[in-house]
XYZ file of N, CA and C in Angstrom:
837
model
N 1.053 -1.135 0.124
C 0.032 -0.088 0.116
C 1.091 1.507 0.089
N 0.613 2.382 -0.592
C 1.090 3.306 -1.174
C 1.154 4.282 0.502
N 2.188 5.215 0.697
C 1.989 6.409 1.661
C 1.610 7.463 1.262
N 1.096 7.467 0.036
C 0.797 8.766 -0.720
C -0.419 9.182 0.357
N -0.199 10.665 0.128
C -1.841 11.129 1.190
C -2.936 11.309 -0.059
N -4.228 11.630 0.695
C -5.273 11.908 -0.690
C -4.806 13.172 -1.233
N -4.444 14.154 -1.042
C -3.951 15.178 -1.683
C -3.049 14.461 -3.104
N -2.276 14.018 -2.481
C -0.773 13.818 -4.033
C -1.662 12.400 -4.484
N -2.627 11.588 -4.298
C -3.407 10.757 -5.024
C -4.607 11.480 -5.844
N -4.628 12.715 -5.425
C -5.494 13.606 -6.186
C -5.047 13.801 -7.541
N -3.924 14.867 -6.910
C -2.958 15.212 -8.425
C -2.381 14.234 -9.233
N -1.799 13.308 -8.727
C -1.388 11.917 -9.486
C -3.009 11.547 -10.250
N -3.833 11.405 -9.775
C -5.154 10.943 -10.745
C -5.320 12.075 -12.034
N -5.191 13.116 -11.456
C -5.459 14.100 -12.551
C -4.206 13.841 -13.785
N -3.031 13.846 -13.483
C -1.868 13.255 -14.163
C -2.414 11.999 -14.758
N -2.291 10.915 -13.975
C -2.679 10.135 -14.934
C -3.901 9.725 -16.026
N -4.764 10.514 -15.697
C -6.252 10.574 -16.532
C -5.527 11.089 -17.785
N -4.693 12.085 -18.075
C -4.055 12.707 -19.259
C -3.230 11.917 -20.073
N -2.214 11.349 -19.256
C -1.447 10.312 -20.077
C -2.130 8.804 -20.647
N -3.521 9.132 -20.306
C -3.784 7.500 -21.102
C -4.202 8.175 -22.435
N -4.327 6.984 -23.234
C -4.308 7.214 -24.975
C -4.411 5.660 -25.262
N -5.305 5.619 -26.292
C -6.109 6.988 -26.731
C -7.756 7.099 -26.047
N -7.896 8.220 -25.747
C -9.405 8.764 -25.562
C -9.938 9.637 -26.212
N -10.599 8.953 -27.131
C -11.032 9.457 -28.360
C -12.044 10.940 -27.765
N -11.450 12.027 -29.013
C -11.776 13.178 -28.420
C -11.342 14.063 -27.431
N -10.432 13.170 -26.856
C -9.865 14.204 -25.346
C -8.396 14.337 -25.902
N -7.789 15.142 -25.090
C -5.962 15.383 -25.297
C -5.800 14.022 -24.343
N -4.586 13.639 -25.066
C -3.731 13.042 -24.461
C -2.149 13.112 -24.642
N -1.362 11.718 -24.171
C -0.096 12.258 -24.268
C 0.399 12.030 -25.961
N -0.657 11.721 -26.767
C -0.264 11.511 -27.914
C -1.065 12.851 -29.090
N -2.110 13.550 -28.479
C -3.025 14.197 -29.075
C -3.090 15.524 -28.177
N -3.040 16.783 -29.157
C -3.455 18.067 -28.314
C -4.166 18.891 -29.038
N -5.279 19.615 -28.864
C -6.021 20.286 -29.525
C -5.041 21.586 -30.258
N -5.836 22.495 -30.733
C -4.508 23.815 -30.771
C -4.492 24.711 -30.058
N -5.642 24.601 -29.079
C -5.326 25.562 -28.145
C -5.378 25.269 -26.567
N -5.124 23.842 -26.361
C -5.571 23.197 -25.553
C -4.478 22.031 -25.600
N -3.350 21.992 -24.963
C -2.447 20.957 -24.845
C -2.157 20.047 -23.926
N -1.474 19.228 -24.028
C -1.045 17.995 -22.965
C -0.508 18.788 -21.837
N 0.352 19.551 -22.107
C 1.268 20.713 -20.922
C 0.227 20.842 -20.006
N -0.885 21.677 -20.892
C -2.058 22.559 -20.152
C -2.534 21.819 -18.803
N -3.004 20.298 -19.288
C -3.250 19.618 -18.266
C -2.817 19.208 -17.080
N -1.277 19.031 -17.668
C -0.137 18.662 -16.285
C 0.082 19.995 -15.452
N -0.084 21.234 -15.852
C 0.049 22.323 -15.111
C -1.051 22.581 -14.388
N -2.401 22.254 -15.158
C -3.330 22.495 -14.159
C -3.610 21.468 -13.331
N -2.824 20.375 -12.944
C -3.284 19.067 -11.892
C -2.228 19.789 -10.986
N -1.086 20.069 -11.456
C -0.243 21.058 -9.985
C -1.042 21.915 -9.504
N -1.170 22.829 -9.989
C -2.078 24.048 -10.069
C -3.154 24.006 -8.882
N -3.874 22.658 -9.347
C -4.895 22.328 -8.487
C -4.686 21.727 -7.057
N -3.593 21.332 -6.605
C -3.412 20.927 -5.668
C -3.595 21.518 -4.286
N -3.367 22.465 -4.273
C -3.272 23.797 -3.011
C -5.046 23.482 -2.443
N -5.721 23.403 -3.757
C -7.386 23.427 -3.420
C -7.764 22.130 -2.799
N -7.451 21.244 -3.402
C -7.498 19.942 -2.872
C -6.999 19.860 -1.419
N -5.671 20.076 -1.260
C -5.778 20.063 0.010
C -6.476 20.651 1.104
N -7.077 22.046 0.666
C -8.157 22.600 1.767
C -9.132 21.312 2.017
N -9.729 20.562 0.785
C -10.748 19.410 0.879
C -10.058 18.454 2.128
N -8.982 18.292 1.788
C -8.607 16.916 2.600
C -8.622 17.286 3.749
N -8.068 18.751 4.191
C -8.228 19.334 5.691
C -9.227 19.839 6.304
N -10.510 19.456 5.571
C -11.733 19.865 6.360
C -12.441 20.901 6.158
N -11.812 21.669 5.341
C -12.054 23.105 4.988
C -13.742 22.638 3.700
N -14.475 23.733 3.667
C -15.754 23.806 3.091
C -15.546 23.087 1.853
N -16.266 22.361 1.304
C -15.950 21.960 -0.026
C -16.104 23.045 -1.391
N -16.853 23.914 -1.227
C -17.227 24.786 -1.994
C -15.801 25.457 -1.866
N -15.114 26.054 -0.954
C -14.336 26.973 -0.881
C -12.943 26.320 -1.172
N -12.863 25.241 -1.191
C -11.861 23.927 -1.856
C -11.715 24.242 -3.441
N -12.767 23.643 -3.431
C -13.099 23.454 -5.155
C -12.655 24.946 -5.891
N -13.101 26.001 -5.311
C -13.096 27.511 -6.114
C -11.184 27.446 -6.132
N -10.871 27.185 -4.717
C -9.340 27.825 -4.761
C -8.864 26.669 -6.196
N -8.876 25.545 -5.910
C -8.280 24.690 -6.816
C -8.578 24.983 -8.536
N -10.103 25.407 -8.694
C -9.974 25.982 -9.879
C -9.252 26.975 -10.348
N -8.993 27.972 -9.454
C -8.318 29.108 -9.584
C -6.716 28.630 -9.792
N -5.896 27.614 -9.197
C -4.805 27.357 -9.241
C -4.499 26.404 -11.045
N -6.076 25.618 -11.050
C -5.895 25.117 -12.402
C -5.797 26.265 -12.962
N -6.516 27.206 -13.046
C -6.596 28.197 -14.417
C -5.055 28.853 -14.850
N -4.378 28.721 -13.510
C -2.678 28.994 -13.352
C -1.790 28.893 -14.892
N -2.519 28.649 -15.870
C -1.483 28.223 -17.345
C -2.254 28.806 -18.564
N -1.711 28.775 -19.711
C -2.122 29.915 -20.420
C -3.417 29.147 -21.392
N -4.156 27.890 -21.063
C -5.309 27.320 -21.986
C -6.499 27.785 -20.983
N -6.647 28.187 -19.939
C -7.954 28.090 -19.133
C -8.247 26.897 -18.725
N -9.573 26.716 -18.990
C -10.288 25.388 -18.121
C -9.721 24.276 -19.057
N -9.302 23.153 -18.000
C -8.683 22.146 -18.140
C -9.448 20.974 -17.978
N -9.729 21.264 -15.840
C -9.879 20.165 -15.253
C -11.117 20.747 -14.310
N -11.960 20.974 -14.849
C -13.108 21.807 -14.213
C -14.277 20.851 -13.704
N -14.501 20.049 -14.167
C -15.149 18.822 -13.922
C -15.004 17.789 -13.145
N -13.569 17.405 -13.409
C -12.538 16.492 -12.767
C -12.888 16.981 -11.009
N -12.324 18.561 -11.162
C -12.182 19.200 -9.737
C -13.805 18.751 -8.759
N -14.515 19.342 -9.664
C -15.960 19.317 -9.132
C -16.032 17.654 -8.284
N -15.623 16.588 -8.862
C -15.604 15.395 -8.388
C -14.486 15.259 -7.361
N -13.685 15.637 -7.576
C -12.674 15.343 -6.735
C -12.547 15.964 -5.421
N -12.897 17.133 -5.099
C -13.277 18.128 -4.231
C -14.101 17.017 -3.313
N -15.164 16.689 -3.482
C -15.945 16.596 -2.438
C -15.324 14.559 -2.103
N -14.557 13.845 -3.050
C -14.332 12.641 -2.923
C -12.911 12.669 -1.883
N -12.000 13.656 -2.212
C -10.731 14.248 -1.194
C -11.342 14.594 0.022
N -12.144 15.134 0.468
C -13.109 15.789 1.442
C -13.737 13.989 2.556
N -14.113 13.191 1.516
C -14.451 12.392 2.224
C -13.405 11.276 2.711
N -12.402 11.160 1.644
C -10.783 10.229 2.258
C -10.357 11.272 3.140
N -10.233 12.137 3.337
C -9.758 13.008 4.684
C -10.637 12.601 6.039
N -11.496 12.576 5.432
C -12.598 12.107 6.620
C -12.674 10.433 7.212
N -11.534 9.858 6.185
C -11.735 8.441 6.459
C -12.596 7.234 5.988
N -13.620 8.083 5.005
C -14.807 7.054 4.548
C -15.050 7.366 3.244
N -13.996 7.076 1.986
C -13.862 7.157 0.843
C -14.836 5.853 0.463
N -16.287 5.976 0.470
C -17.466 4.856 0.328
C -18.345 5.888 -0.450
N -19.494 5.056 -1.245
C -20.675 6.001 -1.431
C -21.247 6.594 -0.322
N -21.399 6.048 0.391
C -22.154 6.614 1.426
C -21.277 7.986 2.171
N -19.872 7.672 2.341
C -19.318 8.981 2.662
C -19.314 10.108 1.640
N -18.960 9.745 1.001
C -19.330 11.207 -0.126
C -20.306 11.413 -0.370
N -21.543 10.523 -0.246
C -22.995 11.216 0.026
C -22.921 12.369 0.997
N -22.414 11.627 2.126
C -22.534 12.439 3.332
C -22.106 13.943 3.145
N -20.976 14.257 2.297
C -20.366 15.267 2.316
C -20.913 16.243 1.420
N -21.581 15.673 -0.034
C -22.340 16.629 -0.564
C -23.475 16.969 0.001
N -24.324 16.367 0.437
C -25.533 16.496 1.455
C -25.381 17.726 2.082
N -23.955 17.696 2.883
C -23.750 18.349 4.213
C -23.385 19.739 3.624
N -23.285 20.170 1.883
C -22.703 21.419 1.694
C -23.727 22.595 2.190
N -23.558 24.125 2.022
C -23.851 24.731 2.335
C -24.372 25.928 0.958
N -25.019 26.978 1.683
C -25.122 27.729 0.581
C -24.170 28.765 0.340
N -22.859 28.659 1.376
C -21.763 29.101 1.404
C -20.785 28.611 0.408
N -20.899 27.238 0.140
C -20.416 26.315 -0.726
C -20.708 26.337 -2.463
N -22.174 26.668 -2.310
C -22.859 27.177 -3.635
C -22.512 28.488 -4.172
N -22.141 29.315 -3.405
C -21.594 30.911 -3.485
C -19.908 30.661 -4.034
N -19.064 29.710 -3.296
C -18.356 29.623 -3.805
C -18.135 29.058 -5.297
N -18.807 27.924 -5.568
C -19.197 27.446 -6.988
C -19.306 28.709 -7.752
N -20.241 29.182 -7.611
C -20.334 30.035 -8.418
C -19.126 31.015 -9.068
N -18.823 31.249 -8.088
C -17.588 32.525 -7.700
C -15.985 31.474 -8.770
N -16.404 29.978 -8.710
C -15.221 29.691 -9.724
C -15.384 29.721 -11.162
N -16.603 30.105 -11.515
C -17.310 30.137 -13.081
C -16.169 31.290 -13.464
N -15.651 32.346 -12.296
C -15.007 33.850 -12.930
C -13.676 33.414 -13.207
N -13.220 32.408 -13.049
C -11.425 32.157 -13.450
C -11.460 31.361 -14.246
N -12.422 30.831 -15.167
C -12.481 30.069 -16.465
C -13.536 29.931 -17.037
N -13.779 29.976 -18.385
C -14.563 30.221 -19.296
C -15.359 28.142 -19.061
N -16.297 28.279 -19.004
C -17.163 27.024 -18.877
C -18.099 26.981 -19.893
N -18.445 25.527 -21.170
C -19.236 25.102 -21.535
C -20.813 24.812 -20.777
N -21.786 25.771 -20.871
C -22.786 25.260 -20.184
C -24.168 25.611 -21.035
N -25.070 24.772 -20.396
C -26.146 25.260 -21.242
C -27.058 26.302 -20.897
N -27.800 26.766 -21.425
C -28.253 28.393 -21.242
C -29.497 27.396 -19.957
N -29.732 28.074 -18.863
C -30.599 27.787 -17.760
C -32.036 27.529 -18.494
N -33.251 26.914 -17.772
C -34.490 26.576 -18.128
C -35.014 27.831 -18.116
N -36.061 28.104 -18.561
C -36.599 29.364 -18.415
C -37.052 29.564 -16.766
N -36.760 30.844 -16.639
C -37.577 31.197 -15.081
C -36.385 31.192 -14.445
N -35.372 30.719 -14.492
C -34.107 30.264 -13.817
C -32.690 31.301 -14.059
N -33.257 32.166 -15.082
C -32.084 33.115 -15.616
C -31.021 33.415 -14.418
N -31.556 34.168 -13.296
C -31.064 34.648 -12.257
C -29.945 33.503 -11.835
N -30.328 32.601 -11.640
C -29.147 31.821 -11.275
C -28.144 30.840 -12.435
N -28.128 31.732 -13.526
C -27.105 31.105 -14.888
C -25.803 31.211 -13.842
N -25.243 30.294 -13.716
C -23.951 29.995 -13.482
C -22.604 31.237 -13.979
N -22.694 31.235 -15.456
C -22.420 31.893 -16.110
C -22.580 33.726 -15.653
N -23.563 34.006 -14.534
C -23.150 35.013 -13.839
C -22.084 35.670 -12.869
N -21.634 34.332 -12.590
C -20.735 34.428 -11.130
C -21.490 34.778 -10.181
N -20.243 35.661 -9.581
C -20.884 36.289 -7.823
C -22.292 37.113 -8.148
N -22.307 37.748 -9.184
C -23.557 38.191 -9.556
C -25.075 37.452 -8.783
N -24.976 35.923 -9.103
C -25.811 35.297 -8.889
C -26.206 34.839 -7.280
N -25.234 35.350 -6.700
C -25.501 34.521 -5.085
C -26.370 35.416 -4.153
N -26.786 36.595 -4.634
C -28.180 37.054 -3.714
C -29.218 36.179 -4.160
N -29.330 35.933 -5.227
C -30.405 34.650 -5.543
C -30.225 33.531 -5.090
N -28.999 33.052 -5.072
C -28.974 31.819 -4.461
C -29.101 31.794 -2.729
N -28.892 32.725 -2.338
C -29.099 33.301 -1.067
C -30.267 33.368 -0.588
N -31.197 34.062 -1.404
C -32.778 34.469 -1.074
C -33.224 33.274 -1.140
N -32.946 31.857 -2.345
C -33.580 30.509 -2.191
C -32.838 29.783 -1.229
N -31.772 30.072 -0.456
C -31.569 29.216 0.268
C -30.919 28.249 -0.070
N -30.145 27.971 -1.317
C -29.735 26.887 -2.441
C -28.368 26.253 -1.820
N -28.159 25.077 -1.258
C -26.837 24.569 -1.428
C -25.974 24.346 -2.555
N -24.902 23.602 -2.409
C -24.451 23.299 -3.790
C -25.040 22.153 -3.829
N -25.645 21.051 -2.906
C -26.047 19.959 -3.259
C -27.766 20.482 -4.413
N -28.012 21.197 -3.725
C -29.096 21.494 -4.139
C -29.063 22.035 -5.481
N -28.155 22.711 -6.009
C -27.468 23.001 -7.383
C -27.091 22.076 -8.362
N -26.370 21.099 -7.727
C -26.303 20.188 -8.790
C -27.225 19.106 -8.762
N -28.240 19.073 -7.961
C -29.296 18.484 -8.021
C -30.132 18.719 -8.989
N -30.134 19.991 -8.874
C -31.069 20.751 -10.246
C -30.831 20.231 -11.554
N -29.254 20.226 -11.420
C -29.015 19.815 -12.890
C -28.746 18.547 -13.395
N -29.121 17.273 -12.495
C -28.390 16.193 -12.472
C -29.199 15.377 -13.809
N -30.284 16.080 -14.235
C -30.721 15.450 -15.390
C -30.057 15.316 -16.940
N -29.239 16.501 -16.694
C -28.735 17.196 -18.043
C -27.136 16.808 -18.013
N -26.537 16.762 -16.496
C -24.979 17.082 -16.763
C -24.593 15.551 -15.769
N -23.339 15.134 -16.335
C -23.054 14.043 -15.869
C -22.331 13.979 -14.701
N -21.586 15.436 -14.365
C -21.146 15.528 -12.686
C -21.795 15.528 -11.966
N -22.681 16.502 -12.073
C -23.910 16.775 -11.275
C -24.805 15.607 -10.753
N -24.984 14.694 -12.022
C -25.906 13.209 -11.603
C -24.731 12.668 -10.622
N -23.825 12.636 -10.828
C -22.707 12.071 -9.898
C -23.015 12.558 -8.581
N -23.039 13.496 -8.310
C -23.201 14.434 -6.980
C -24.333 14.049 -6.445
N -25.602 13.760 -7.381
C -27.049 13.513 -6.441
C -27.324 12.130 -6.563
N -26.403 11.145 -7.270
C -26.477 9.850 -7.351
C -25.208 8.682 -6.419
N -24.719 9.346 -5.599
C -23.909 8.724 -4.554
C -22.633 8.348 -5.446
N -22.225 9.281 -6.758
C -21.121 8.897 -7.388
C -20.974 7.395 -7.729
N -22.165 6.919 -8.337
C -22.324 5.539 -9.074
C -21.299 5.197 -9.948
N -21.106 5.732 -11.067
C -20.306 5.676 -11.963
C -18.886 5.758 -11.873
N -18.317 6.911 -10.837
C -17.060 6.708 -10.561
C -16.374 5.627 -10.008
N -17.570 5.152 -8.758
C -17.150 4.002 -7.865
C -17.133 2.785 -8.919
N -17.883 2.514 -9.250
C -17.894 1.267 -10.702
C -16.612 1.105 -11.321
N -16.312 2.780 -11.956
C -15.194 2.767 -12.821
C -13.815 2.286 -11.763
N -14.196 2.915 -10.877
C -12.646 2.504 -9.680
C -12.437 1.190 -9.914
N -13.696 0.206 -9.465
C -13.348 -1.105 -9.444
C -13.030 -1.891 -10.732
N -13.370 -1.037 -11.752
C -12.929 -1.598 -13.497
C -11.682 -1.365 -13.307
N -11.306 -0.546 -13.010
C -9.079 -0.253 -13.171
C -8.859 -0.953 -12.111
N -9.504 -1.519 -10.747
C -8.767 -2.172 -10.021
C -8.505 -3.500 -10.819
N -9.456 -3.861 -11.415
C -9.598 -5.891 -11.587
C -9.193 -5.846 -12.775
N -8.244 -4.577 -13.792
C -7.866 -4.654 -14.873
C -6.366 -4.933 -14.414
N -5.890 -5.174 -15.480
C -4.145 -5.182 -15.375
C -3.429 -4.248 -16.310
N -2.246 -4.405 -16.190
C -1.207 -3.659 -17.185
C -0.878 -2.201 -16.628
N -0.203 -1.406 -17.573
C 0.017 0.096 -17.100
C -1.188 0.719 -16.720
N -1.553 1.334 -15.884
C -2.605 2.465 -15.388
C -2.794 3.107 -16.512
N -2.268 4.008 -17.248
C -2.435 4.867 -18.238
C -3.512 4.026 -19.155
N -2.959 2.438 -19.823
C -3.811 1.955 -20.758
C -5.029 1.608 -20.148
N -5.114 1.055 -18.840
C -6.173 1.013 -18.138
C -7.291 1.942 -18.098
N -6.985 3.380 -17.552
C -7.906 4.516 -17.768
C -8.266 4.694 -19.138
N -7.437 4.141 -20.280
C -7.979 4.501 -21.452
C -8.984 3.590 -21.756
N -8.865 2.307 -21.232
C -10.033 1.002 -21.427
C -11.351 1.433 -20.821
N -10.741 1.966 -19.424
C -12.391 2.306 -18.921
C -12.790 3.377 -19.133
N -12.044 4.513 -19.917
C -13.250 5.688 -20.498
C -13.554 5.386 -21.467
N -13.507 4.228 -22.409
C -14.359 3.735 -23.711
C -15.202 3.226 -22.963
N -15.486 2.389 -21.765
C -16.439 1.486 -21.395
C -17.501 3.190 -21.041
N -17.029 3.722 -20.510
C -17.824 4.823 -19.922
C -18.427 5.085 -21.081
N -17.780 5.800 -21.889
C -18.372 6.749 -23.088
C -19.126 5.744 -24.084
N -18.942 4.285 -24.103
C -19.957 3.301 -24.415
C -21.776 3.320 -23.659
N -20.896 3.653 -22.601
C -22.592 3.084 -21.663
C -23.224 4.554 -21.737
N -22.760 5.694 -21.776
C -24.153 6.530 -21.682
C -23.249 7.499 -22.352
N -24.284 8.936 -22.675
C -24.177 9.730 -23.719
C -22.819 10.825 -22.873
N -22.225 11.870 -23.196
C -21.419 12.157 -22.223
C -22.125 13.874 -22.582
N -22.404 14.253 -21.720
C -23.080 15.561 -21.575
C -22.446 16.915 -22.189
N -21.010 16.719 -21.746
C -20.095 17.791 -22.478
C -20.516 17.686 -24.019
N -20.481 16.843 -24.357
C -20.903 16.726 -26.359
C -21.948 17.229 -26.197
N -22.977 16.833 -25.393
C -24.281 17.139 -26.028
C -24.104 18.801 -25.585
N -24.191 19.373 -24.966
C -23.904 21.042 -24.629
C -22.851 21.715 -25.686
N -21.958 20.928 -25.867
C -20.880 22.184 -26.780
C -21.055 21.350 -28.081
N -21.446 20.413 -28.514
C -21.839 19.946 -30.210
C -22.955 19.842 -30.376
N -23.594 18.490 -29.928
C -25.413 18.502 -30.278
C -25.482 17.072 -29.540
N -27.009 17.036 -29.024
C -27.402 15.393 -28.878
C -27.130 14.257 -29.801
N -27.027 14.657 -31.097
C -27.038 13.715 -32.197
C -25.498 13.264 -31.919
N -24.490 14.352 -32.192
C -23.009 14.022 -31.751
C -22.789 13.303 -30.839
N -23.365 13.425 -29.503
C -22.911 12.700 -28.413
C -23.393 11.189 -28.705
N -24.774 10.928 -29.363
C -25.365 9.775 -29.729
C -24.299 8.702 -30.460
N -23.669 9.900 -31.657
C -23.043 8.858 -32.494
C -21.309 8.677 -31.647
N -20.937 9.405 -30.939
C -20.108 9.325 -30.053
C -19.943 8.142 -29.102
N -21.178 7.828 -28.591
C -21.406 6.443 -27.437
C -21.821 5.303 -28.542
N -22.255 5.562 -29.743
C -22.304 4.197 -30.390
C -21.060 3.962 -31.005
N -20.197 4.476 -31.633
C -18.489 4.507 -31.949
C -17.830 3.937 -30.728
N -17.963 4.293 -29.296
C -17.191 3.967 -28.726
C -17.242 2.543 -28.118
N -18.638 2.068 -28.276
C -19.072 1.025 -28.347
C -18.543 -0.107 -29.388
N -18.354 0.791 -30.809
C -18.221 -0.239 -31.939
C -16.240 -0.654 -31.360
N -16.015 0.415 -30.853
C -14.227 0.084 -30.768
C -14.455 -1.178 -29.555
N -15.517 -1.165 -28.408
C -15.281 -2.013 -27.696
C -15.500 -3.704 -28.347
N -16.613 -3.610 -29.101
C -16.758 -4.256 -30.166
C -15.869 -5.124 -31.322
N -15.019 -4.480 -31.122
C -13.654 -4.608 -32.369
C -13.920 -4.123 -33.830
N -15.077 -3.199 -34.010
C -15.749 -2.829 -35.408
C -14.892 -1.432 -35.747
N -14.283 -0.713 -34.701
C -13.596 0.037 -34.997
C -12.386 0.578 -34.459
N -11.457 1.388 -34.923
C -10.130 1.523 -34.347
C -9.721 2.457 -33.331
N -9.487 2.118 -32.135
C -9.480 3.622 -31.130
C -8.689 4.604 -31.764
N -7.456 4.526 -32.259
C -6.751 5.575 -32.390
C -7.418 6.321 -33.479
N -7.672 5.657 -34.691
C -8.452 6.291 -35.742
C -9.797 7.314 -35.130
N -10.563 6.430 -34.359
C -11.403 7.219 -33.557
C -10.936 8.610 -33.031
N -10.176 8.435 -32.241
C -9.418 9.626 -31.332
C -8.712 10.741 -32.396
N -7.991 10.106 -33.432
C -7.902 11.378 -34.385
C -9.000 12.150 -35.004
N -9.972 11.420 -35.409
C -11.234 11.988 -35.980
C -12.094 13.035 -35.302
N -12.207 12.567 -34.114
C -13.144 13.433 -33.125
C -12.163 14.697 -32.838
N -10.889 14.397 -32.438
C -10.128 15.751 -32.792
C -10.188 16.425 -33.531
N -9.838 15.782 -34.877
C -10.217 16.750 -35.644
C -11.389 17.700 -36.008
N -12.705 16.970 -35.471
C -13.835 17.504 -35.584
C -14.185 18.354 -34.281
N -13.219 18.325 -33.512
C -13.530 19.128 -32.442
C -14.199 18.776 -31.143
N -14.392 17.235 -31.307
C -15.865 16.697 -30.584
C -15.064 16.085 -29.540
N -14.939 16.743 -28.160
C -14.188 16.564 -26.771
C -15.573 15.787 -25.388
N -15.362 14.544 -25.530
C -16.312 13.989 -24.564
C -15.551 14.211 -22.749
N -15.551 15.451 -23.040
C -14.690 16.022 -21.597
C -15.462 15.120 -19.957
N -16.539 15.446 -20.280
C -17.366 14.178 -18.807
C -17.030 13.207 -18.524
N -16.998 12.648 -19.534
C -16.024 11.169 -19.420
C -14.543 10.969 -18.658
N -13.948 11.753 -19.337
C -12.568 12.435 -18.746
C -12.638 12.493 -17.684
N -13.573 13.591 -16.841
C -13.616 13.735 -15.487
C -13.954 12.426 -15.032
N -14.624 11.830 -15.248
C -15.481 10.508 -14.252
C -14.103 9.627 -14.276
N -13.132 9.546 -15.189
C -12.057 9.017 -15.139
C -10.947 9.071 -14.365
N -10.620 10.651 -13.936
C -10.190 11.173 -13.148
C -10.889 11.016 -11.957
N -11.897 10.992 -11.827
C -12.414 10.510 -10.188
C -12.246 9.248 -9.942
N -12.320 8.390 -10.725
C -12.277 6.988 -10.417
C -10.783 6.260 -10.359
N -9.824 6.991 -11.158
C -8.714 7.088 -10.731
C -8.249 7.470 -9.200
N -8.494 8.166 -8.826
C -8.259 8.716 -7.321
C -9.097 7.703 -6.549
N -10.209 7.332 -6.513
C -10.715 6.690 -5.832
C -9.578 4.880 -6.087
N -9.584 4.508 -6.972
C -8.813 3.454 -6.903
C -7.043 3.414 -6.270
N -6.536 4.702 -6.663
C -5.279 4.634 -5.874
C -5.761 4.948 -4.546
N -6.708 5.222 -3.713
C -6.843 5.325 -2.596
C -6.545 4.076 -2.254
N -7.762 2.673 -2.886
C -7.624 1.762 -2.544
C -6.803 0.810 -2.757
N -5.573 1.234 -3.564
C -4.447 0.352 -3.637
C -4.245 -0.063 -4.826
N -4.404 0.850 -6.270
C -4.153 0.683 -7.465
C -2.256 1.261 -6.919
N -1.742 0.544 -7.637
C -0.196 0.194 -7.952
C 0.107 1.066 -9.016
N 0.974 1.991 -8.978
C 1.674 2.843 -10.220
C 3.032 2.489 -10.041
């Protein structure tokens, strides 16, 4: 068993996630986007560490997340791991409490406050994040308003868990918050059950997750049809009908980026590392 701390494992999880290849549509150690490169993800992982340290030390999840995002953003490309940090902050907090289980993480997220929600909104001022327009009547709570939305949050008494639960049907990260981090823990078990180099395991788990459900970041950034196509073709790779590397090249060329799935892999890597995954 490694002597790494939860914070070290969280940083390592972010680094291992980006080294996995091929991960169709995502930056990996062999593929970059024009304005978003492998090195930016490495810098983002290092920059996020102090914020994740706050989570491990028992500081409020929202504050830890906001600081992690601010640190992540201290590189020239902007947003690299926003969604991954939104998963990792409560996971690290649960690990810091000695209860990295679905029940333990559920207790952490359900214990968040209005102040945590305010910190989450402030985090959007550090980087540009692709999000859907809010439902009709919810415009005052548009996360793109950043701090300007905090009075409305306070007026409605919305905690960070409330905010996540409201988006759980359209956002894969929010769905994890509302659903006990089910996909993260399941993927962690798949990583532990696999063998070979960890980046290769991460690539295989990425494809498995991508084939299981549509990637909500692709839905938001591209279209529902694009997300359905990516899901279908990930399954074709698993069935031996398509080549993973060729699909990776094509999706990067088409600017289709299944970022939510990559975030889930980062969370799963953290859980697996905490449970004894050997690097």
